[in-house]
Every structure is written in structure tokens, then in C-alpha cells.
C-alpha atoms as a printed R data frame, in Angstrom:
    type eleno elety resid chain resno       x       y      z
1   ATOM     1    CA   MET     A     1  -5.924  -0.022 -5.434
2   ATOM     2    CA   ARG     A     2  -2.668  -1.883 -4.979
3   ATOM     3    CA   ASN     A     3  -2.629  -5.218 -7.187
4   ATOM     4    CA   TRP     A     4  -1.578  -8.462 -5.280
5   ATOM     5    CA   ASP     A     5  -3.187 -10.685 -8.190
6   ATOM     6    CA   ASP     A     6  -1.714 -13.998 -7.477
7   ATOM     7    CA   ARG     A     7   1.026 -13.321 -4.818
8   ATOM     8    CA   VAL     A     8   1.130 -15.778 -2.326
9   ATOM     9    CA   VAL     A     9   0.369 -14.406  1.295
10  ATOM    10    CA   ALA     A    10   1.126 -16.936  4.239
11  ATOM    11    CA   LEU     A    11  -0.925 -14.733  7.354
12  ATOM    12    CA   THR     A    12  -0.732 -15.971 11.457
13  ATOM    13    CA   GLY     A    13  -3.503 -14.480 13.545
14  ATOM    14    CA   ALA     A    14  -6.071 -14.846 10.662
15  ATOM    15    CA   GLY     A    15  -9.385 -15.747 12.561
16  ATOM    16    CA   SER     A    16 -10.411 -12.768 14.253
17  ATOM    17    CA   GLY     A    17  -9.288  -8.370 14.375
18  ATOM    18    CA   LEU     A    18  -6.517  -6.970 12.653
19  ATOM    19    CA   GLY     A    19  -5.679 -10.728 10.831
20  ATOM    20    CA   ARG     A    20  -9.177 -11.491  9.532
21  ATOM    21    CA   ALA     A    21  -8.835  -7.721  7.785
22  ATOM    22    CA   LEU     A    22  -5.751  -8.754  6.313
23  ATOM    23    CA   ALA     A    23  -7.030 -11.634  4.805
24  ATOM    24    CA   LEU     A    24  -9.995 -10.058  3.784
25  ATOM    25    CA   GLU     A    25  -8.263  -7.339  2.380
26  ATOM    26    CA   PHE     A    26  -5.551  -9.261  0.414
27  ATOM    27    CA   ALA     A    27  -8.445 -10.826 -1.007
28  ATOM    28    CA   ARG     A    28  -9.531  -8.273 -2.398
29  ATOM    29    CA   ARG     A    29  -6.723  -7.113 -3.559
30  ATOM    30    CA   GLY     A    30  -6.184 -10.890 -5.574
31  ATOM    31    CA   ALA     A    31  -3.497 -12.335 -3.666
32  ATOM    32    CA   ARG     A    32  -3.669 -16.237 -2.773
33  ATOM    33    CA   LEU     A    33  -3.594 -16.970  0.731
34  ATOM    34    CA   ALA     A    34  -2.648 -19.423  3.242
35  ATOM    35    CA   LEU     A    35  -4.114 -18.488  6.616
36  ATOM    36    CA   ALA     A    36  -3.430 -19.621  9.835
37  ATOM    37    CA   ASP     A    37  -4.657 -19.296 13.483
38  ATOM    38    CA   ALA     A    38  -4.864 -21.454 16.721
39  ATOM    39    CA   ASP     A    39  -8.544 -20.771 16.875
40  ATOM    40    CA   GLU     A    40  -9.450 -22.840 14.576
41  ATOM    41    CA   GLY     A    41 -13.511 -22.327 14.723
42  ATOM    42    CA   ALA     A    42 -12.741 -18.287 14.306
43  ATOM    43    CA   LEU     A    43 -10.428 -19.262 11.146
44  ATOM    44    CA   ALA     A    44 -13.227 -21.444  9.472
45  ATOM    45    CA   ASP     A    45 -15.233 -18.420  9.688
46  ATOM    46    CA   THR     A    46 -12.697 -16.417  8.084
47  ATOM    47    CA   GLY     A    47 -12.599 -18.810  4.804
48  ATOM    48    CA   GLU     A    48 -16.088 -18.434  4.717
49  ATOM    49    CA   ARG     A    49 -15.333 -14.332  4.422
50  ATOM    50    CA   VAL     A    50 -13.181 -14.596  1.833
51  ATOM    51    CA   ALA     A    51 -14.618 -17.275 -0.087
52  ATOM    52    CA   ALA     A    52 -17.646 -15.311  0.494
53  ATOM    53    CA   THR     A    53 -15.731 -12.234 -0.882
54  ATOM    54    CA   CYS     A    54 -13.023 -13.500 -3.832
55  ATOM    55    CA   GLY     A    55 -14.942 -16.764 -4.835
56  ATOM    56    CA   HIS     A    56 -12.475 -19.386 -3.730
57  ATOM    57    CA   ARG     A    57 -11.462 -20.701 -0.877
58  ATOM    58    CA   PRO     A    58  -7.444 -19.756  1.224
59  ATOM    59    CA   ARG     A    59  -6.252 -22.342  2.670
60  ATOM    60    CA   ALA     A    60  -6.775 -22.584  6.406
61  ATOM    61    CA   THR     A    61  -4.563 -24.106  8.472
62  ATOM    62    CA   GLY     A    62  -5.114 -24.520 12.749
63  ATOM    63    CA   LEU     A    63  -1.982 -23.543 14.101
64  ATOM    64    CA   ASP     A    64  -0.307 -22.604 17.361
65  ATOM    65    CA   VAL     A    65   2.605 -20.768 16.326
66  ATOM    66    CA   ALA     A    66   4.514 -21.194 19.969
67  ATOM    67    CA   ASP     A    67   5.007 -25.009 18.332
68  ATOM    68    CA   ARG     A    68   8.291 -25.218 16.185
69  ATOM    69    CA   ASP     A    69   7.809 -28.145 14.530
70  ATOM    70    CA   ALA     A    70   4.039 -27.141 13.402
71  ATOM    71    CA   VAL     A    71   5.625 -23.511 12.504
72  ATOM    72    CA   ARG     A    72   7.980 -25.384  9.746
73  ATOM    73    CA   ALA     A    73   5.990 -27.979  8.549
74  ATOM    74    CA   TRP     A    74   2.840 -25.511  7.432
75  ATOM    75    CA   ALA     A    75   5.545 -23.040  5.781
76  ATOM    76    CA   ASP     A    76   6.670 -25.794  3.623
77  ATOM    77    CA   GLU     A    77   2.934 -27.421  2.650
78  ATOM    78    CA   THR     A    78   1.971 -23.878  2.001
79  ATOM    79    CA   ALA     A    79   5.085 -23.381 -0.296
80  ATOM    80    CA   ALA     A    80   5.036 -26.813 -1.804
81  ATOM    81    CA   ARG     A    81   0.613 -26.705 -1.975
82  ATOM    82    CA   LEU     A    82   0.941 -22.801 -3.901
83  ATOM    83    CA   GLY     A    83   3.792 -23.376 -5.654
84  ATOM    84    CA   GLY     A    84   5.727 -21.093 -3.347
85  ATOM    85    CA   VAL     A    85   5.474 -17.796 -1.380
86  ATOM    86    CA   ASP     A    86   5.519 -14.238 -1.346
87  ATOM    87    CA   VAL     A    87   4.490 -12.592  1.194
88  ATOM    88    CA   VAL     A    88   4.661 -13.557  4.901
89  ATOM    89    CA   ILE     A    89   3.083 -11.393  7.853
90  ATOM    90    CA   ASN     A    90   3.524 -12.551 11.340
91  ATOM    91    CA   ASN     A    91   0.253 -10.977 12.564
92  ATOM    92    CA   ALA     A    92  -0.140 -13.597 15.539
93  ATOM    93    CA   GLY     A    93   0.006 -13.300 19.106
94  ATOM    94    CA   VAL     A    94  -1.563 -12.865 22.952
95  ATOM    95    CA   GLY     A    95  -2.296 -10.026 25.473
96  ATOM    96    CA   LEU     A    96  -1.345 -10.028 28.887
97  ATOM    97    CA   VAL     A    97  -2.453  -7.168 31.183
98  ATOM    98    CA   ALA     A    98  -1.014  -6.782 34.505
99  ATOM    99    CA   PRO     A    99   1.799  -5.705 36.964
100 ATOM   100    CA   PHE     A   100   5.394  -7.306 36.792
101 ATOM   101    CA   GLU     A   101   4.863  -8.372 40.329
102 ATOM   102    CA   GLU     A   102   1.530  -9.895 39.815
103 ATOM   103    CA   THR     A   103   2.406 -12.007 37.074
104 ATOM   104    CA   SER     A   104   3.548 -15.356 36.884
105 ATOM   105    CA   LEU     A   105   6.729 -16.505 35.370
106 ATOM   106    CA   GLU     A   106   4.731 -19.398 33.183
107 ATOM   107    CA   ASN     A   107   2.501 -16.392 31.798
108 ATOM   108    CA   PHE     A   108   5.281 -14.137 30.604
109 ATOM   109    CA   GLU     A   109   6.989 -17.815 29.140
110 ATOM   110    CA   TRP     A   110   3.347 -18.190 27.184
111 ATOM   111    CA   LEU     A   111   3.194 -14.842 26.207
112 ATOM   112    CA   MET     A   112   6.908 -14.749 24.878
113 ATOM   113    CA   ARG     A   113   6.599 -17.954 23.133
114 ATOM   114    CA   SER     A   114   3.462 -16.628 21.130
115 ATOM   115    CA   ASN     A   115   4.645 -12.865 20.503
116 ATOM   116    CA   PHE     A   116   8.133 -13.670 20.192
117 ATOM   117    CA   TRP     A   117   9.007 -16.770 19.511
118 ATOM   118    CA   GLY     A   118   6.281 -17.924 17.080
119 ATOM   119    CA   VAL     A   119   7.502 -14.698 14.937
120 ATOM   120    CA   VAL     A   120  11.256 -15.952 14.942
121 ATOM   121    CA   TYR     A   121  10.003 -19.435 14.174
122 ATOM   122    CA   CYS     A   122   7.843 -18.283 11.235
123 ATOM   123    CA   CYS     A   123  10.862 -16.510 10.088
124 ATOM   124    CA   ARG     A   124  13.105 -19.059 10.097
125 ATOM   125    CA   ALA     A   125  10.819 -21.420  8.767
126 ATOM   126    CA   PHE     A   126   9.480 -19.298  5.660
127 ATOM   127    CA   LEU     A   127  12.622 -17.402  4.802
128 ATOM   128    CA   PRO     A   128  14.108 -20.382  3.046
129 ATOM   129    CA   HIS     A   129  11.059 -20.468  0.594
130 ATOM   130    CA   LEU     A   130  11.225 -16.505  0.478
131 ATOM   131    CA   HIS     A   131  14.533 -16.435 -1.243
132 ATOM   132    CA   ARG     A   132  12.945 -18.319 -3.919
133 ATOM   133    CA   SER     A   133  10.877 -15.657 -4.514
134 ATOM   134    CA   SER     A   134  10.981 -11.946 -7.196
135 ATOM   135    CA   ALA     A   135   9.176 -10.316 -4.867
136 ATOM   136    CA   ALA     A   136   9.993 -11.514 -1.104
137 ATOM   137    CA   HIS     A   137   8.080  -9.848  1.784
138 ATOM   138    CA   LEU     A   138   8.669 -10.496  5.279
139 ATOM   139    CA   VAL     A   139   6.456  -8.156  7.611
140 ATOM   140    CA   ASN     A   140   6.629  -8.368 11.240
141 ATOM   141    CA   VAL     A   141   3.930  -7.182 13.327
142 ATOM   142    CA   ALA     A   142   4.787  -5.601 16.538
143 ATOM   143    CA   SER     A   143   2.961  -2.620 18.301
144 ATOM   144    CA   VAL     A   144   3.705   1.225 19.065
145 ATOM   145    CA   PHE     A   145   4.285  -0.718 22.830
146 ATOM   146    CA   GLY     A   146   7.070  -1.596 21.071
147 ATOM   147    CA   LEU     A   147   8.217   2.029 21.509
148 ATOM   148    CA   ILE     A   148   7.100   2.987 24.676
149 ATOM   149    CA   GLY     A   149   6.696   0.739 27.768
150 ATOM   150    CA   VAL     A   150   3.439   1.291 29.346
151 ATOM   151    CA   PRO     A   151   2.746  -0.206 32.987
152 ATOM   152    CA   ALA     A   152   0.788  -3.382 33.996
153 ATOM   153    CA   MET     A   153   1.674  -4.325 29.955
154 ATOM   154    CA   SER     A   154   5.432  -5.754 30.996
155 ATOM   155    CA   THR     A   155   5.418  -8.740 29.400
156 ATOM   156    CA   TYR     A   156   3.471  -7.456 26.239
157 ATOM   157    CA   CYS     A   157   5.631  -4.630 25.902
158 ATOM   158    CA   ALA     A   158   8.668  -6.629 25.842
159 ATOM   159    CA   SER     A   159   7.662  -9.151 23.586
160 ATOM   160    CA   LYS     A   160   7.025  -5.979 21.292
161 ATOM   161    CA   TYR     A   161  10.529  -4.309 21.808
162 ATOM   162    CA   ALA     A   162  12.090  -8.039 21.418
163 ATOM   163    CA   VAL     A   163  10.195  -8.116 17.396
164 ATOM   164    CA   MET     A   164  11.213  -4.442 17.141
165 ATOM   165    CA   GLY     A   165  14.929  -5.544 17.730
166 ATOM   166    CA   PHE     A   166  15.273  -8.486 15.910
167 ATOM   167    CA   THR     A   167  13.318  -7.292 12.646
168 ATOM   168    CA   GLU     A   168  15.378  -4.373 12.371
169 ATOM   169    CA   ALA     A   169  18.523  -6.763 12.490
170 ATOM   170    CA   LEU     A   170  17.277  -9.331 10.102
171 ATOM   171    CA   ARG     A   171  16.149  -6.676  7.694
172 ATOM   172    CA   HIS     A   172  19.979  -5.139  7.750
173 ATOM   173    CA   GLU     A   173  21.456  -8.987  7.303
174 ATOM   174    CA   MET     A   174  18.867  -9.209  4.373
175 ATOM   175    CA   ARG     A   175  20.226  -5.696  2.767
176 ATOM   176    CA   LEU     A   176  24.150  -6.766  3.606
177 ATOM   177    CA   SER     A   177  23.505 -10.165  2.260
178 ATOM   178    CA   ARG     A   178  22.206  -8.661 -0.730
179 ATOM   179    CA   ALA     A   179  18.941 -11.214 -0.398
180 ATOM   180    CA   ASN     A   180  15.851 -10.446 -2.596
181 ATOM   181    CA   VAL     A   181  13.894  -9.841  0.942
182 ATOM   182    CA   ARG     A   182  12.072  -7.240  2.013
183 ATOM   183    CA   VAL     A   183  11.782  -6.248  5.632
184 ATOM   184    CA   THR     A   184   8.876  -4.502  7.533
185 ATOM   185    CA   THR     A   185   8.138  -3.988 11.009
186 ATOM   186    CA   VAL     A   186   4.414  -3.087 11.417
187 ATOM   187    CA   LEU     A   187   3.395  -0.589 14.471
188 ATOM   188    CA   PRO     A   188  -0.313  -0.560 14.771
189 ATOM   189    CA   GLY     A   189  -1.641   2.266 17.231
190 ATOM   190    CA   GLY     A   190  -5.048   1.167 19.095
191 ATOM   191    CA   ILE     A   191  -7.388  -1.142 17.056
192 ATOM   192    CA   ARG     A   192 -10.767  -1.497 17.575
193 ATOM   193    CA   THR     A   193 -10.230  -5.710 17.736
194 ATOM   194    CA   GLY     A   194 -11.507  -8.045 21.020
195 ATOM   195    CA   PHE     A   195  -7.943  -7.939 22.270
196 ATOM   196    CA   ALA     A   196  -8.604  -5.896 25.776
197 ATOM   197    CA   GLY     A   197 -11.307  -8.841 26.155
198 ATOM   198    CA   SER     A   198  -8.996 -12.101 25.168
199 ATOM   199    CA   ALA     A   199  -6.266 -10.872 26.784
200 ATOM   200    CA   ARG     A   200  -5.352 -12.283 29.887
201 ATOM   201    CA   LYS     A   201  -5.326 -10.601 33.531
202 ATOM   202    CA   SER     A   202  -4.289  -9.900 36.948
203 ATOM   203    CA   ALA     A   203  -7.061 -10.115 39.799
204 ATOM   204    CA   SER     A   204  -6.105  -6.255 40.469
205 ATOM   205    CA   VAL     A   205  -7.455  -5.537 36.807
206 ATOM   206    CA   ASP     A   206 -10.666  -4.824 35.887
207 ATOM   207    CA   GLY     A   207 -11.268  -6.575 32.998
208 ATOM   208    CA   ASP     A   208 -15.026  -5.303 32.546
209 ATOM   209    CA   ALA     A   209 -13.373  -1.319 33.235
210 ATOM   210    CA   LEU     A   210 -10.618  -2.246 30.772
211 ATOM   211    CA   THR     A   211 -12.566  -3.009 27.800
212 ATOM   212    CA   SER     A   212 -14.698   0.192 27.890
213 ATOM   213    CA   VAL     A   213 -11.516   1.953 28.010
214 ATOM   214    CA   SER     A   214  -9.769   0.002 25.446
215 ATOM   215    CA   ALA     A   215 -13.219   1.061 23.022
216 ATOM   216    CA   ARG     A   216 -12.678   4.483 24.130
217 ATOM   217    CA   ILE     A   217  -9.126   4.996 23.298
218 ATOM   218    CA   ALA     A   218  -8.970   2.525 19.943
219 ATOM   219    CA   LEU     A   219  -8.710   4.910 17.391
220 ATOM   220    CA   THR     A   220  -8.480   2.888 14.205
221 ATOM   221    CA   SER     A   221 -10.646   0.006 12.942
222 ATOM   222    CA   PRO     A   222  -8.945  -3.483 11.567
223 ATOM   223    CA   GLU     A   223 -10.334  -2.606  8.166
224 ATOM   224    CA   ARG     A   224  -8.768   0.771  7.559
225 ATOM   225    CA   ALA     A   225  -5.662  -0.659  9.522
226 ATOM   226    CA   ALA     A   226  -5.093  -3.588  6.951
227 ATOM   227    CA   ALA     A   227  -5.997  -1.242  4.000
228 ATOM   228    CA   VAL     A   228  -3.536   0.809  5.068
229 ATOM   229    CA   ILE     A   229  -1.094  -1.947  5.531
230 ATOM   230    CA   ALA     A   230  -2.061  -3.775  2.336
231 ATOM   231    CA   GLY     A   231  -1.793  -0.624  0.361
232 ATOM   232    CA   ARG     A   232   1.092   0.742  1.484
233 ATOM   233    CA   LEU     A   233   3.563  -2.388  1.405
234 ATOM   234    CA   GLY     A   234   4.459  -2.308 -2.154
235 ATOM   235    CA   ARG     A   235   7.023   0.594 -1.045
236 ATOM   236    CA   GLY     A   236   8.883  -2.033  1.034
237 ATOM   237    CA   PRO     A   237   9.173   0.422  4.213
238 ATOM   238    CA   ARG     A   238  10.837  -0.069  7.162
239 ATOM   239    CA   ARG     A   239   8.750   0.917  9.589
240 ATOM   240    CA   LEU     A   240   4.912   0.998  8.689
241 ATOM   241    CA   ARG     A   241   2.626   2.905 11.063
242 ATOM   242    CA   VAL     A   242  -0.569   2.398 11.454
243 ATOM   243    CA   GLY     A   243  -2.834   5.124 13.250
244 ATOM   244    CA   PRO     A   244  -2.808   8.641 14.218
245 ATOM   245    CA   ASP     A   245  -1.814   7.506 17.701
246 ATOM   246    CA   ALA     A   246   0.591   5.582 16.543
247 ATOM   247    CA   VAL     A   247   2.469   8.283 14.698
248 ATOM   248    CA   LEU     A   248   2.478  10.680 17.679
249 ATOM   249    CA   ILE     A   249   4.104   7.786 19.717
250 ATOM   250    CA   ASP     A   250   6.311   7.248 17.585
251 ATOM   251    CA   LEU     A   251   7.651  11.274 17.106
252 ATOM   252    CA   GLY     A   252   6.641  11.954 21.027
253 ATOM   253    CA   ARG     A   253   9.560   9.323 21.204
254 ATOM   254    CA   ARG     A   254  11.778  10.607 18.831
255 ATOM   255    CA   LEU     A   255  11.430  14.329 20.064
256 ATOM   256    CA   LEU     A   256  11.695  13.798 23.525
257 ATOM   257    CA   GLY     A   257  13.099  10.309 24.633
258 ATOM   258    CA   ALA     A   258  12.904   9.699 27.951
259 ATOM   259    CA   GLY     A   259  10.768  12.411 28.571
260 ATOM   260    CA   VAL     A   260   7.771  11.009 27.028
261 ATOM   261    CA   GLU     A   261   7.632   8.171 30.228
262 ATOM   262    CA   PRO     A   262   6.118  10.771 32.431
263 ATOM   263    CA   LEU     A   263   3.835  10.902 30.131
264 ATOM   264    CA   ALA     A   264   3.627   7.877 30.393
265 ATOM   265    CA   GLU     A   265   2.622   6.737 33.332
266 ATOM   266    CA   ARG     A   266   0.781   9.408 34.201
267 ATOM   267    CA   VAL     A   267  -2.129   8.709 31.119
268 ATOM   268    CA   ALA     A   268  -1.444   4.996 33.044
269 ATOM   269    CA   LYS     A   269  -2.616   5.601 35.584
270 ATOM   270    CA   ARG     A   270  -5.719   7.793 34.667
271 ATOM   271    CA   LEU     A   271  -6.924   5.001 32.249
272 ATOM   272    CA   LEU     A   272  -5.925   2.048 33.419
273 ATOM   273    CA   PRO     A   273  -8.651   0.350 35.910
274 ATOM   274    CA   MET     A   274  -6.580  -0.655 38.696
275 ATOM   275    CA   GLY     A   275  -5.571   0.495 42.034
276 ATOM   276    CA   TRP     A   276  -1.419   1.633 41.639
277 ATOM   277    CA   ASP     A   277  -0.662   2.835 45.137
278 ATOM   278    CA   VAL     A   278  -0.665  -0.273 46.544
279 ATOM   279    CA   HIS     A   279   3.064  -0.325 48.275
280 ATOM   280    CA   PRO     A   280   3.181   1.440 51.654
281 ATOM   281    CA   GLU     A   281   5.854   4.202 51.713
282 ATOM   282    CA   PRO     A   282   9.097   2.461 53.125
283 ATOM   283    CA   ALA     A   283   9.795   3.153 56.717
284 ATOM   284    CA   ARG     A   284  12.796   5.503 57.741
285 ATOM   285    CA   ARG     A   285  15.508   4.326 58.464
286 ATOM   286    CA   ASN     A   286  17.486   5.035 62.124
287 ATOM   287    CA   ARG     A   287  20.898   6.418 61.166
288 ATOM   288    CA   PRO     A   288  22.949   6.486 64.338
289 ATOM   289    CA   ARG     A   289  23.958  10.193 65.469
290 ATOM   290    CA   THR     A   290  27.161  11.124 64.871
291 ATOM   291    CA   SER     A   291  29.486  13.025 67.113
292 ATOM   292    CA   PRO     A   292  32.967  14.324 66.414
293 ATOM   293    CA   GLY     A   293  36.365  12.901 68.264
294 ATOM   294    CA   LEU     A   294  34.927  10.003 69.802
295 ATOM   295    CA   GLY     A   295  35.791   7.030 67.728
296 ATOM   296    CA   GLY     A   296  32.498   4.715 68.501
297 ATOM   297    CA   PRO     A   297  29.008   4.906 67.428
298 ATOM   298    CA   GLU     A   298  28.317   8.698 68.401
299 ATOM   299    CA   SER     A   299  31.335   9.573 66.372
300 ATOM   300    CA   GLY     A   300  32.697   9.959 62.711
301 ATOM   301    CA   GLY     A   301  34.306   6.518 63.158
302 ATOM   302    CA   THR     A   302  33.362   3.436 61.272
303 ATOM   303    CA   VAL     A   303  31.458   1.325 63.203
304 ATOM   304    CA   PRO     A   304  31.261  -2.338 62.023
305 ATOM   305    CA   ARG     A   305  27.720  -3.893 60.989
């Protein structure tokens, strides 16, 4: 087990799922924790579990990562109270399952504020503190849905593709500027969390069926995912794939390129509990018949439109 003794780890989305499992895993490995989540009740429960695990209570802050000023205040207070920050894990996020044409722009913007801008705000707020650490590490949790587009997940995929590109570019900037900050993108596959139940859904999505399907295809427990992340981060990987499905999807995208897209469509049509055949076949457009040499609608000449 890698030793994280006395490292200060700031973690968002710590109230449930993978975030809670990460909090408990890093606590077992000796880290000092600053936890944040928008759900203060769930966050308090995580704090109790951490205290029971390691004997000391973490700093816990109710936080909406979409609030730029609140994120900045949390970062500054964490560094001041704990004497600095060594590791930042941007894990907070929300879900939305809906075809694009059924997604309001308000819902699209809501998701992007949490899933993408929340990552940007945390990176901007914590980087000045990370530059002062001798063992700084910035970790952004994306998804395999940042590798492949999935029907009815266009908004979520857009946010995760954005996190992927942003994190890759930031990693290059840190290396070129000789900053002592490692940057890692985490790519979880299906994790057995409450994502399907908590995600917003359009009317065409059967929520109960979606939860059932998600439970069947999620291959990795949050505890296993957290152990993999905490265990491998010390190697400073550029990308960290979590779960056998994440490895398979990553390899499929690399080897098949666009050839993986028809497979994604077939799998989505089979697994996602909703009706896909919603658009009628377009009516065949009647075109003018042509006859040679007459120069009118029945000819091959030009007709004004």
C-alpha cells in the first residue's frame, strides 16, 4: 500500500460513490483530507466514516463547484488551515440522460457548469498552492465517455471530452514550464454508484429500467476503483484507466478509430431503455422530370427556384 502519510488531499464530490470511496482509501493510507460536496448531509456521513476509519475527522466543506468564488475561498482556506495542498482530485460531477433534442439548453449549461467549469475553477484556484508543494499532483476525473460518444449522453460526453482535452493541454503546459505538478486524467468505466438514479432524465427515458441496466453493466465497485486510483497515482500516469471496460473501450478507440461508432450505436439501442425510432421516414422529394433539348421544366435546362 502506497504511503500518503501527511499529504494534504483536497477532494470534490466526496459525499457518495467514488468520491466517498476515495476519501476512505486515502484516509487509510495516511492522508490529511479536505473534502467537499454540494450535499452537506452526505458529506457529513463521509466525514463520520473517515473518522471511524483513521481516528481523525477531515475538513468538510459544503461546496457547489460551479460557484467560482466559493471554490476559490475553499482552496485558500484549505491551504491556510492545513499548511498547504499536495494533491487535488476533481471528482465532483452530475449526470443527464436525454437525447440532445430533448435536452433544454438550461440543463446543458447546468451540467457543463459542474462537470467542466467546476474542474476549471478548481484547477485555477488550487494551482498557486500546488506550485508550493514538493510533491504536487492534479487529478481530473473524466470518463470513458470522454473517449467515445454515446447516444442519449451527448451533454455528459461533451463535458467529459472537454475535461480530457483541457487536462491534456494543462499537463503539457506544466511540463514545458518545468512546474513540479504532475497532471493525471482518470478514466473510470462503469462504477457501481448511484449515477443512474441521481441523473436528470428526459421523459423518453425509463428511469427504473436505466437503473437496472446500469447495475448489470457496471463492472467495478467504488472501493476497488478507489484502491486502483490511490495505488497507481504515485507513478504519475498521464491517463489512469479504471475497470476492464475502460481498458477495452480505450483500446477499441485506439485500434478501430471511427469503426467503434456503429458498435456504440448498436449497444445503446439494445441497452438504453427508450424508444429510438421517433422520426418518421422523410417524404421523398418530387423532382421535375427532364427531357433533352426543350429548355423548360421538362428539359435539362436551368429552372429558377
